[in-house]
CSV table of C-alpha atoms and ligand atoms in Angstrom, one decimal:
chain,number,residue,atom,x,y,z
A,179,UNK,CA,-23.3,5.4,-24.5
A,180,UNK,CA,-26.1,4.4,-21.8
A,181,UNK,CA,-26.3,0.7,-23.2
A,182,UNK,CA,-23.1,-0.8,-23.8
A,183,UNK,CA,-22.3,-4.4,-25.4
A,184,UNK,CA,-23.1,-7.0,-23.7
A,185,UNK,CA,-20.5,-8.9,-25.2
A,186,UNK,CA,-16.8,-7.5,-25.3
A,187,UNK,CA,-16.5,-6.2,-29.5
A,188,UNK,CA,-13.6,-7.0,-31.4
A,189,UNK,CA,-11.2,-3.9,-31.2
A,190,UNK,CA,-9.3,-4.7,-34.4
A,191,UNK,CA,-6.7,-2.0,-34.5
A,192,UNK,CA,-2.9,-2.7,-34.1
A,193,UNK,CA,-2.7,0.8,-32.8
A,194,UNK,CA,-4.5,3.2,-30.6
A,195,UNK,CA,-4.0,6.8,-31.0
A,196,UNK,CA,-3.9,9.5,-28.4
A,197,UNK,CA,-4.8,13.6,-28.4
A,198,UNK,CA,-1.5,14.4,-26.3
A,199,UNK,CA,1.7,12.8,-26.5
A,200,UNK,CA,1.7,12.9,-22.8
A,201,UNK,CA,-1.0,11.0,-22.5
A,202,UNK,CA,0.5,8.1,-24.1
A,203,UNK,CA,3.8,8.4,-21.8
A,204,UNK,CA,1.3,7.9,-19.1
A,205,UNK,CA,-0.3,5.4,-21.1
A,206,UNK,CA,3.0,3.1,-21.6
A,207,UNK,CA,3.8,4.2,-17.4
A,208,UNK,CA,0.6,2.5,-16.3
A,209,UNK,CA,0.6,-0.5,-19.1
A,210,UNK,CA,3.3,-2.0,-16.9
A,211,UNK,CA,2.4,-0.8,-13.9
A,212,UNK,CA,-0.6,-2.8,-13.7
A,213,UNK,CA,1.5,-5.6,-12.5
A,214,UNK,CA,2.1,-3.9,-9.6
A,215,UNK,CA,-0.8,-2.0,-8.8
A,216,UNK,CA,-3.6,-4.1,-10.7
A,217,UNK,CA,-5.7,-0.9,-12.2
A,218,UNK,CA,-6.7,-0.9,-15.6
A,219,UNK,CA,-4.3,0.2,-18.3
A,220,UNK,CA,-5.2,2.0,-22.1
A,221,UNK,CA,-4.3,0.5,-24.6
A,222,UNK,CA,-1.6,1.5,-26.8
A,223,UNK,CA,-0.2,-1.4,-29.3
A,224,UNK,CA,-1.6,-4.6,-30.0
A,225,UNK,CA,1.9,-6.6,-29.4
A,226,UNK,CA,1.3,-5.5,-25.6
A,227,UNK,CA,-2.3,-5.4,-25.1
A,228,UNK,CA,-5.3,-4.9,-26.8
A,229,UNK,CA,-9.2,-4.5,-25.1
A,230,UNK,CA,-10.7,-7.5,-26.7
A,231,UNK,CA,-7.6,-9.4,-25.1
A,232,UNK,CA,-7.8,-8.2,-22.1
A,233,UNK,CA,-11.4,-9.2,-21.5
A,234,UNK,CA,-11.0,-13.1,-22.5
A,235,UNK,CA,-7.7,-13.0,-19.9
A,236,UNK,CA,-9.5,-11.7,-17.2
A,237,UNK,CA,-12.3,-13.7,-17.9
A,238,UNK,CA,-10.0,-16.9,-17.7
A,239,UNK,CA,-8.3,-15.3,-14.7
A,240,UNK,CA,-11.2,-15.5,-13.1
A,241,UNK,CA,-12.3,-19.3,-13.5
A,242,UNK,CA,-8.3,-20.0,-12.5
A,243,UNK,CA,-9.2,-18.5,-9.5
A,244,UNK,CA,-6.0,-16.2,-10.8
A,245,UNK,CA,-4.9,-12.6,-10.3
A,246,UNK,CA,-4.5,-12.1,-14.1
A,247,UNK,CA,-3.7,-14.2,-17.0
A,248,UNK,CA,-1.9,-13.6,-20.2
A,249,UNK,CA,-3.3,-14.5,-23.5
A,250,UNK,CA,-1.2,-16.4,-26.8
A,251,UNK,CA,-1.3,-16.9,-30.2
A,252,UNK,CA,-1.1,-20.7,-29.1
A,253,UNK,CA,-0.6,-23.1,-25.9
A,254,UNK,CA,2.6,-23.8,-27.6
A,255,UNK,CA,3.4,-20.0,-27.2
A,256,UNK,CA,2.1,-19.9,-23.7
A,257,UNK,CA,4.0,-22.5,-22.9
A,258,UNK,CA,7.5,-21.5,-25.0
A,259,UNK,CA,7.1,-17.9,-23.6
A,260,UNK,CA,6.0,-18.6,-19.5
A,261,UNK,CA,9.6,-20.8,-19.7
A,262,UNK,CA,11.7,-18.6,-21.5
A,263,UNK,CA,10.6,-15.5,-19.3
A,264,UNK,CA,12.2,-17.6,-16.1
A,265,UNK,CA,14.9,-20.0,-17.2
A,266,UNK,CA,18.4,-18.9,-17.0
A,267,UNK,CA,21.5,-20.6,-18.3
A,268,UNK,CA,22.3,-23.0,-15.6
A,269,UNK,CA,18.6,-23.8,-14.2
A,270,UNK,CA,17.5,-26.8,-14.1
A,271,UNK,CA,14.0,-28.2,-15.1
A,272,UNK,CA,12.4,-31.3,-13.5
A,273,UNK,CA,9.6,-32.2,-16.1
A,274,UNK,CA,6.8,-35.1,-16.5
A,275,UNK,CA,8.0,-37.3,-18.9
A,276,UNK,CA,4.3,-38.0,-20.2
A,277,UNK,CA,4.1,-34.4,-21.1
A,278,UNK,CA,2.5,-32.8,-24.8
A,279,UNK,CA,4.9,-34.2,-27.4
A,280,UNK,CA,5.7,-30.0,-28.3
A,281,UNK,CA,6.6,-29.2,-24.7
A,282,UNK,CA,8.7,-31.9,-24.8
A,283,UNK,CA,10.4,-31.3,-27.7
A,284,UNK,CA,10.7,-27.8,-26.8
A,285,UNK,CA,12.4,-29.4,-23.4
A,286,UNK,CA,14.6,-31.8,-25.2
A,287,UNK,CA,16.2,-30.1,-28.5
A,288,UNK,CA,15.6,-26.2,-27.7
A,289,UNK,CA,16.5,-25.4,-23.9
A,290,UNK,CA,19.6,-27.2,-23.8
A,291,UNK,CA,20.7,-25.3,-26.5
A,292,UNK,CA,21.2,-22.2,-23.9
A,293,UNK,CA,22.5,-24.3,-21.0
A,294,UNK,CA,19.5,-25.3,-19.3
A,295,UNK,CA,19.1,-28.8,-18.4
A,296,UNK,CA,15.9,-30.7,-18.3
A,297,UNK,CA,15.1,-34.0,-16.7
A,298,UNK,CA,11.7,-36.0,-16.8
A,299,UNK,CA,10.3,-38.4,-14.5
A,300,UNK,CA,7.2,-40.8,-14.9
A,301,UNK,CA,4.0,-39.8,-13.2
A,302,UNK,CA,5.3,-42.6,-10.3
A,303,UNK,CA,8.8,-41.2,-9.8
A,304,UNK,CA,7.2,-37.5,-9.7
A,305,UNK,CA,7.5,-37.2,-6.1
A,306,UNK,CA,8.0,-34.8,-3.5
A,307,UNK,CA,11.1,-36.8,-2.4
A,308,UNK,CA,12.5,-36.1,-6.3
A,309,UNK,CA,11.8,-32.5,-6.2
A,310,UNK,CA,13.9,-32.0,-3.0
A,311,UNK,CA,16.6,-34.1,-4.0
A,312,UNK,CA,16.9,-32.7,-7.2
A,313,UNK,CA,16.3,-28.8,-6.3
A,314,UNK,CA,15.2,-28.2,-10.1
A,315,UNK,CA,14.2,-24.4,-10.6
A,316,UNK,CA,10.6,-25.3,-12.3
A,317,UNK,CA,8.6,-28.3,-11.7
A,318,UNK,CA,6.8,-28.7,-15.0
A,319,UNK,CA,3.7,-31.2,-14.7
A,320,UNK,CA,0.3,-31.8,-16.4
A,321,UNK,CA,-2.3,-34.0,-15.1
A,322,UNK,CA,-4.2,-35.8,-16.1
A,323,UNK,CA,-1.6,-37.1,-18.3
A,324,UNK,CA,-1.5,-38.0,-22.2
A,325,UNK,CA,-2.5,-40.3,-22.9
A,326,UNK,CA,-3.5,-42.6,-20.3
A,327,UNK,CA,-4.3,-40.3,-18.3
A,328,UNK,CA,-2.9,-41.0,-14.7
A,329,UNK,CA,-3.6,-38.1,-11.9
A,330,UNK,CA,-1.0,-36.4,-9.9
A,331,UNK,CA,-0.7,-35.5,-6.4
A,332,UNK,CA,-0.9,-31.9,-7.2
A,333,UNK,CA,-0.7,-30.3,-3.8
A,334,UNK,CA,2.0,-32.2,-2.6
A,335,UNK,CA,3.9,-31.6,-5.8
A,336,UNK,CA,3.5,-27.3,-5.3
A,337,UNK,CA,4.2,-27.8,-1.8
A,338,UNK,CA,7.7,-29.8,-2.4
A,339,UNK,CA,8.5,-27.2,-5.3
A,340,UNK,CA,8.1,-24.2,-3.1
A,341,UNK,CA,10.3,-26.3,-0.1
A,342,UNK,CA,13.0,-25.8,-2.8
A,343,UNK,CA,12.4,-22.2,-4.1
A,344,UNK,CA,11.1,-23.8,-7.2
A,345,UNK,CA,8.3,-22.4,-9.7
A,346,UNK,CA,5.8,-24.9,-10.1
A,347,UNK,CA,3.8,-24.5,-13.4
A,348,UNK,CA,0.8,-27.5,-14.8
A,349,UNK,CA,-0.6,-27.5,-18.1
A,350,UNK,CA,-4.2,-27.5,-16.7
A,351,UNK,CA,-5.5,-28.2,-20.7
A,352,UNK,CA,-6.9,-31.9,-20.4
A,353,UNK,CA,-9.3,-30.7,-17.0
A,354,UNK,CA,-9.7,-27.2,-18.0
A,355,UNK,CA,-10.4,-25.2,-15.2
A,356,UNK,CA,-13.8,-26.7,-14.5
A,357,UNK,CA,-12.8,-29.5,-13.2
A,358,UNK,CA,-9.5,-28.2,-11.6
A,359,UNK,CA,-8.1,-25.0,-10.5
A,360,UNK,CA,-4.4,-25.8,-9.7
A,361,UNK,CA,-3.5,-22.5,-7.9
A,362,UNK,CA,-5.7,-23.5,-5.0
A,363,UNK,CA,-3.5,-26.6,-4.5
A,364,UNK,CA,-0.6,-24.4,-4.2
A,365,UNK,CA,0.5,-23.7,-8.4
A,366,UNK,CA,2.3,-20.8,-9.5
A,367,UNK,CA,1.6,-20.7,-13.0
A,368,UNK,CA,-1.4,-22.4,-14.8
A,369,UNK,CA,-1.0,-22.4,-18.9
A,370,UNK,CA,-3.7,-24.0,-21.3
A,371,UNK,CA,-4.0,-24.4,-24.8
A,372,UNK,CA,-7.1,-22.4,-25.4
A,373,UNK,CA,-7.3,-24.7,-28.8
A,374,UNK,CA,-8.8,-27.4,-26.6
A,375,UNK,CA,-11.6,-26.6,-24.6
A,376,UNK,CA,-11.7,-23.4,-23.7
A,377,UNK,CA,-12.3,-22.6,-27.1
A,378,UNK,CA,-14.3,-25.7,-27.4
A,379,UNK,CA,-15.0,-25.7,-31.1
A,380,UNK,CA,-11.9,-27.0,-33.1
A,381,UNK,CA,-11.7,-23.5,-35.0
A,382,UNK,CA,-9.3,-21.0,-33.1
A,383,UNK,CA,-5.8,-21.3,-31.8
A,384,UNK,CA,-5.1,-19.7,-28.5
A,385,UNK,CA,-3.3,-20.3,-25.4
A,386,UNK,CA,-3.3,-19.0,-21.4
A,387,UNK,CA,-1.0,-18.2,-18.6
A,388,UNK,CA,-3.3,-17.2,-15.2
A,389,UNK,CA,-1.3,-16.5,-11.8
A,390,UNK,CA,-0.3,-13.7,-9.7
A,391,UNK,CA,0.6,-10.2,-11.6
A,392,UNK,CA,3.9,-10.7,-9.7
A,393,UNK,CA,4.4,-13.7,-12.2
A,394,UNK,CA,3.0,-12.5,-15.2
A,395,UNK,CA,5.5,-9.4,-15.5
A,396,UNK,CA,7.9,-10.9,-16.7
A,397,UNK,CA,6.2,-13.5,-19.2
A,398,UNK,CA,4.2,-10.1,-20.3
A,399,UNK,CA,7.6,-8.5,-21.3
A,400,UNK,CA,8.7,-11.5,-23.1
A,401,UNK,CA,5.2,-11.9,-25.1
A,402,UNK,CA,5.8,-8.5,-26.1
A,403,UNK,CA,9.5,-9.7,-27.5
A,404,UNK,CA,8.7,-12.8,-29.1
A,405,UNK,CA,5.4,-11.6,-30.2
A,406,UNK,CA,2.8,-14.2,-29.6
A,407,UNK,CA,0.1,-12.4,-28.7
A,408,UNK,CA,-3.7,-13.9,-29.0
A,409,UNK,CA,-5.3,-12.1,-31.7
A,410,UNK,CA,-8.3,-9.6,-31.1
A,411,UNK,CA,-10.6,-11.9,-33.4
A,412,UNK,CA,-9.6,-15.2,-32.0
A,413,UNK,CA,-10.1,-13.5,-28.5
A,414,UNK,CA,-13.7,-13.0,-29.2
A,415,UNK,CA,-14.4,-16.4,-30.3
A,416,UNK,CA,-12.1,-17.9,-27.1
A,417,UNK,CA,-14.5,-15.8,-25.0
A,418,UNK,CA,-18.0,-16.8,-26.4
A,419,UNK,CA,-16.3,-20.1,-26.0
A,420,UNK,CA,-16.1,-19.7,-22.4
A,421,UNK,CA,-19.2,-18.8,-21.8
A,422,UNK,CA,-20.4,-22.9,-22.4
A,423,UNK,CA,-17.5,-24.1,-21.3
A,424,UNK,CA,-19.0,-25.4,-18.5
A,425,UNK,CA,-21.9,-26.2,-19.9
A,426,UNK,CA,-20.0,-29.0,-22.5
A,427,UNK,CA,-17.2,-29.8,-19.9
A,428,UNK,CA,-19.6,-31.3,-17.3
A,429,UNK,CA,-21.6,-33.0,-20.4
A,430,UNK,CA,-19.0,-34.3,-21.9
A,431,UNK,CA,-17.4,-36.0,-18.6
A,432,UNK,CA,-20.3,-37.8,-18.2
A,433,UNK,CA,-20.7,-39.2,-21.5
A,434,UNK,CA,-17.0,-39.7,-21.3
A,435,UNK,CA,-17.9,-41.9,-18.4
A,436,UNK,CA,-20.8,-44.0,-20.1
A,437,UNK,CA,-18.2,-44.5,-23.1
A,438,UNK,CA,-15.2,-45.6,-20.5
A,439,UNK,CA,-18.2,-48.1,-19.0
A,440,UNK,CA,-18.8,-49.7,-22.3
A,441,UNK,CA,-15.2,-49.9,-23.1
A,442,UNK,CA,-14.8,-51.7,-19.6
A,443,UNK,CA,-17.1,-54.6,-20.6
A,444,UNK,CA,-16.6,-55.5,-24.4
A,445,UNK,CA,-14.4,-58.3,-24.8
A,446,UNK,CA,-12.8,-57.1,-27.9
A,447,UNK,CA,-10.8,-54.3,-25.4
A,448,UNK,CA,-8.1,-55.7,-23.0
A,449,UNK,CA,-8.0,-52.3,-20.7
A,450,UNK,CA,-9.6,-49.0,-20.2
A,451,UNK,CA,-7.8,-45.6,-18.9
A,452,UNK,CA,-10.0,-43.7,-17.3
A,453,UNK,CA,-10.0,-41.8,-13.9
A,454,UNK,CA,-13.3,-42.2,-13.2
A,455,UNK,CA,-13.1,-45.9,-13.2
A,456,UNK,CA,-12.2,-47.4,-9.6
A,457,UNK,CA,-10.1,-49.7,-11.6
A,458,UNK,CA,-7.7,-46.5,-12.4
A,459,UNK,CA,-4.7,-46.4,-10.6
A,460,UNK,CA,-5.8,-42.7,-9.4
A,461,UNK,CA,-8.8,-42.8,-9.2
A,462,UNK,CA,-9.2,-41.8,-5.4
A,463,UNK,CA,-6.8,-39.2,-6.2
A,464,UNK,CA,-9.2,-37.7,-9.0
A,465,UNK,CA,-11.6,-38.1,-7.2
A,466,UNK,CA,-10.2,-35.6,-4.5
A,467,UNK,CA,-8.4,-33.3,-6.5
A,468,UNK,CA,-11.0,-33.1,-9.9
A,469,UNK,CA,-14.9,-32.4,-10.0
A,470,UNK,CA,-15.6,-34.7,-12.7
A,471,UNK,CA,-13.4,-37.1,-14.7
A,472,UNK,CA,-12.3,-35.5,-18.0
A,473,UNK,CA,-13.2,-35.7,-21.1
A,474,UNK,CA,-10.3,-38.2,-22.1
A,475,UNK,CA,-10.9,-41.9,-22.4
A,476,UNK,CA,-8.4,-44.4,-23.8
A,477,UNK,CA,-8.2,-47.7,-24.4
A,478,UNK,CA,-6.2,-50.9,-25.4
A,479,UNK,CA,-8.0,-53.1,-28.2
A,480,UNK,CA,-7.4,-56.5,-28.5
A,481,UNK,CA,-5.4,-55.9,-31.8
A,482,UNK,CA,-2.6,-55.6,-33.4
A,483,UNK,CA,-1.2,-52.1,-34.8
A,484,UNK,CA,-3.0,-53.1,-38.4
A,485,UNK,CA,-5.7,-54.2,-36.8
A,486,UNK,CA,-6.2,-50.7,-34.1
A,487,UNK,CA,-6.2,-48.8,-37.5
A,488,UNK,CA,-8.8,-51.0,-39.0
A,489,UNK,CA,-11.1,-50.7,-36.1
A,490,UNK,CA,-10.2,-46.6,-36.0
A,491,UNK,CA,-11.3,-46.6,-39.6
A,492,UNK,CA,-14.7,-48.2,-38.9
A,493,UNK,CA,-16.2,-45.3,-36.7
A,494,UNK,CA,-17.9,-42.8,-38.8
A,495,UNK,CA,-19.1,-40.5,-35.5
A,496,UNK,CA,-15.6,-39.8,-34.1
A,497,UNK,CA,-13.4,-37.5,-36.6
A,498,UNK,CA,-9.8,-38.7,-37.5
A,499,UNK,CA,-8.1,-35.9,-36.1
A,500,UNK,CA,-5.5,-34.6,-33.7
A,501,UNK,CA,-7.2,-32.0,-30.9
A,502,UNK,CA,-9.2,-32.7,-27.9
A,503,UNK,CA,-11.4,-30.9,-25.9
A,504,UNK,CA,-14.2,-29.9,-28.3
A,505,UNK,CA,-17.5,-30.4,-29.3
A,506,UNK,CA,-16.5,-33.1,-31.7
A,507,UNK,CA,-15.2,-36.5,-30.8
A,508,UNK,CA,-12.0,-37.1,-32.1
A,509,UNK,CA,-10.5,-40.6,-32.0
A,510,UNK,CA,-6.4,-41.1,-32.3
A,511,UNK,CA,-3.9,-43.5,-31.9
A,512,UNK,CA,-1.0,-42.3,-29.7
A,513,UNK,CA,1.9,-44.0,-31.6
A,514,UNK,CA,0.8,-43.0,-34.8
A,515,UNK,CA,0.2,-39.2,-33.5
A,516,UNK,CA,1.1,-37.5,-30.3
A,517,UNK,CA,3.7,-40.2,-29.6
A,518,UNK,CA,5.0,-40.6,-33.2
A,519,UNK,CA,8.2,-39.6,-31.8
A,520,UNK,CA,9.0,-41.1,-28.9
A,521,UNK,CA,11.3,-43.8,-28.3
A,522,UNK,CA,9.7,-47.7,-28.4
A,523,UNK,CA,11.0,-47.8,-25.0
A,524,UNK,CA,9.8,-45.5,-23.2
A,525,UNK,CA,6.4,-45.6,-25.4
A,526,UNK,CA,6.4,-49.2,-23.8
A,527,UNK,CA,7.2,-47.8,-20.0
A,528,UNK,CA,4.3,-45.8,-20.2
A,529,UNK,CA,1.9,-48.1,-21.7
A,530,UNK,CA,2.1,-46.2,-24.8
A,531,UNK,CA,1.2,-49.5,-27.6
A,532,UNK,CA,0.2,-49.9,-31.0
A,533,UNK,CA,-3.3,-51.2,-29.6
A,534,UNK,CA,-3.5,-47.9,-27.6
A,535,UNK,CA,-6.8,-45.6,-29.0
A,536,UNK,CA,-7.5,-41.8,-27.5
A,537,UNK,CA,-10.9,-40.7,-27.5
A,538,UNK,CA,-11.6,-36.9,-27.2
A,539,UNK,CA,-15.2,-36.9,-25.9
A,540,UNK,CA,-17.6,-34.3,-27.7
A,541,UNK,CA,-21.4,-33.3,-27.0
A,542,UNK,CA,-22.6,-36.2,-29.0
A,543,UNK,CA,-25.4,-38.0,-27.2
A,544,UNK,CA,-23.6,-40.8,-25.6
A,545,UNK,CA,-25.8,-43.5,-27.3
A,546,UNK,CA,-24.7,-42.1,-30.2
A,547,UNK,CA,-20.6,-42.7,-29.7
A,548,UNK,CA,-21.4,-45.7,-28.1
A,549,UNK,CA,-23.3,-47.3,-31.2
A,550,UNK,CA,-20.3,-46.1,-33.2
A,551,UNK,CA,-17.7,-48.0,-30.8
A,552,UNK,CA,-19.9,-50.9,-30.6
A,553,UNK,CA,-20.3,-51.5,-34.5
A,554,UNK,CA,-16.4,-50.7,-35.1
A,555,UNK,CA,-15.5,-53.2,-32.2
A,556,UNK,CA,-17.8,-56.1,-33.6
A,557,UNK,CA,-17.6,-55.4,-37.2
A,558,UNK,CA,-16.5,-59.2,-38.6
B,748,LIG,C1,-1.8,-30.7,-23.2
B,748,LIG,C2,-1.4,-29.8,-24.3
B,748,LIG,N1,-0.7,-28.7,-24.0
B,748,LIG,C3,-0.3,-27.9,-25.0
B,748,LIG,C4,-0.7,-28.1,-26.3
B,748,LIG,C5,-0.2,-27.2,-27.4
B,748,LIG,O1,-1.2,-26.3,-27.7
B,748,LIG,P1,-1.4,-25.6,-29.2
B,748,LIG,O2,-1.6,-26.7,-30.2
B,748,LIG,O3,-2.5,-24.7,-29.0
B,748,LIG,O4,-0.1,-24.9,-29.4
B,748,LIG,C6,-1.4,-29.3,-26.6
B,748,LIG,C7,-1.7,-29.6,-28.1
B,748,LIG,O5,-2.2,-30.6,-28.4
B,748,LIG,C8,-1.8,-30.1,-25.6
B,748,LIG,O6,-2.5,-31.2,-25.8
């Protein structure tokens, strides 16, 4: 075929069938030798690799800055399956307490449950100085954080990990790779939950690994055990996704900016989290580490809980719903969502009140969400 699709088709077939049974020994030989060698492989099942798959992971390999990447039914999958394909009974995980409420249930109530013990520390207490006191096997970070959004030193935290022989794997969903690409500051394993932004318009579920082959191995062999494999269709849509991803990311950031602005001056709100304001506590970090600020603003209205669900209720351009990353804005409240259930005190610790609001910004002209903030905020 002289003109071939421009666009990687969906190859929806759990199976791919072969003229010579010797040809699909090979086949199965070279699907895992890949890892080593890094030549394409056929495909042969689904469950291990399919061709409309393939193309979305090396297309997010590729704005990682990665080797390869791996692609999931979910982040939560990603995430489940990148841990379970290193941790041993015994290991020990050093994790950011501020982390995605499923990771850290997944931390809290399953790991333990073979032996492996986890222990979180606050974005302050994250420090190279922990990580080589406490010799954990896998640093386990994400920055910015959820969801006030405070930056990490992410060079100096891959560069105490590997002092210790650790692994040291970031959630890179809230900056996408756009803004950051955590294997150049020193990351073994980047995972995403392609739900977000890279599929950008609150309709699939998907999620990433990217690193070195080397790495991927063995969180290829478990994917292919526990089964969480991103599904041909879903890849397609992840993909065309990508393809404005930067497009919206870079939009978005700056409205995000003109929102966190606003916020800043209106009386009725006591504080704003945003990096890009020099009033964040890392904001020179950000500003090192990050091309642009995110797409994340939150903020503390002067309110009681009762009164933070009142004023969510009054905006009619930002969507009641859990998600971020999109082309929708989304508006939450932590302790009523993502934070439901955490304890009071460590929701207090992190800043975490019933005043607190999250703001996922979307394409929306900013004007627009702005208008919509103002008349929620000084409704009488
Ligand atoms: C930072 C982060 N990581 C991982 C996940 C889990 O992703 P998924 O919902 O695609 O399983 C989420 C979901 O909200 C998230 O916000």
């Amino acid at each position: 075929m002289a003109g071939r699709p421009l666009h990687p088709p969906v190859w929806w077939s759990a199976t791919f069938e072969f003229d010579r049974s010797e040809e699909l020994v090979e086949a199965a030989r070279a699907a895992t030798r890949r890892f080593e060698t890094g030549t394409p492989a056929e495909p042969i099942y689904t469950r291990w690799d399919n061709p409309t798959v393939r193309a979305v992971e090396e297309a997010v390999a590729a704005l990682e800055n990665g080797e390869d990447a791996l692609a999931f039914a979910s982040g939560m999958a990603a995430i489940s399956t990148t841990l379970l394909a290193f941790l041993r009974q015994g290991d020990h995980v050093l994790a950011l307490s501020t982390l995605y409420g499923g990771t850290v249930e997944l931390l809290t109530d399953v790991l333990p449950r073979w032996g492996i013990r986890v222990t979180f520390a606050d974005p302050d207490e994250l420090t190279p100085d922990l990580i080589r006191e406490t010799r954990p096997q896998v640093v386990y970070v994400e920055s910015p954080t959820n969801p006030t959004l405070r930056v990490l030193p992410l060079r100096r935290i891959a560069e105490a990990a590997h002092q210790v022989g650790a692994l040291a794997v970031i959630d890179n969903t809230f900056a996408t790779p756009v803004l950051q690409q955590p294997l150049m500051f020193g990351f073994d394993l980047v995972v995403h939950s392609a739900t977000k932004a890279l599929g950008g318009h609150h309709d699939v579920m998907g999620g990433f690994v990217v690193g070195l082959r080397h790495w991927l191995r063995p969180i290829w062999d478990m994917r292919k055990l526990l089964g969480g494999v991103m599904d041909p269709m879903v890849a397609f849509m992840v993909h065309r996704g990508l393809k404005t991803l930067a497009l919206r990311v870079f939009h978005q950031c700056e409205t995000a900016l003109q929102v966190a602005r606003f916020l800043a001056d209106h009386p009725r709100v006591r504080q704003v989290f945003y990096p890009g304001l020099p009033s964040h506590p890392d904001h020179t970090v950000a500003r090192a580490q990050m091309r642009a600020f995110g797409t994340m603003v939150s903020f503390a209205y002067d309110g009681d809980m009762a009164a933070t669900q009142a004023l969510i209720d009054r905006l009619s351009v930002f969507h009641r719903a859990a998600s971020l990353g999109g082309v929708d804005s989304l508006v939450t409240q932590p302790v009523t969502t993502s934070h439901l259930h955490v304890d009071d005190t460590i929701r207090q610790r992190l800043g975490i009140g019933p005043n607190l609001v999250r703001l996922s910004i979307g394409i929306e002209p900013a004007e627009t969400l702005i208008a919509d903030l103002r008349q929620a905020l000084e409704a009488p």
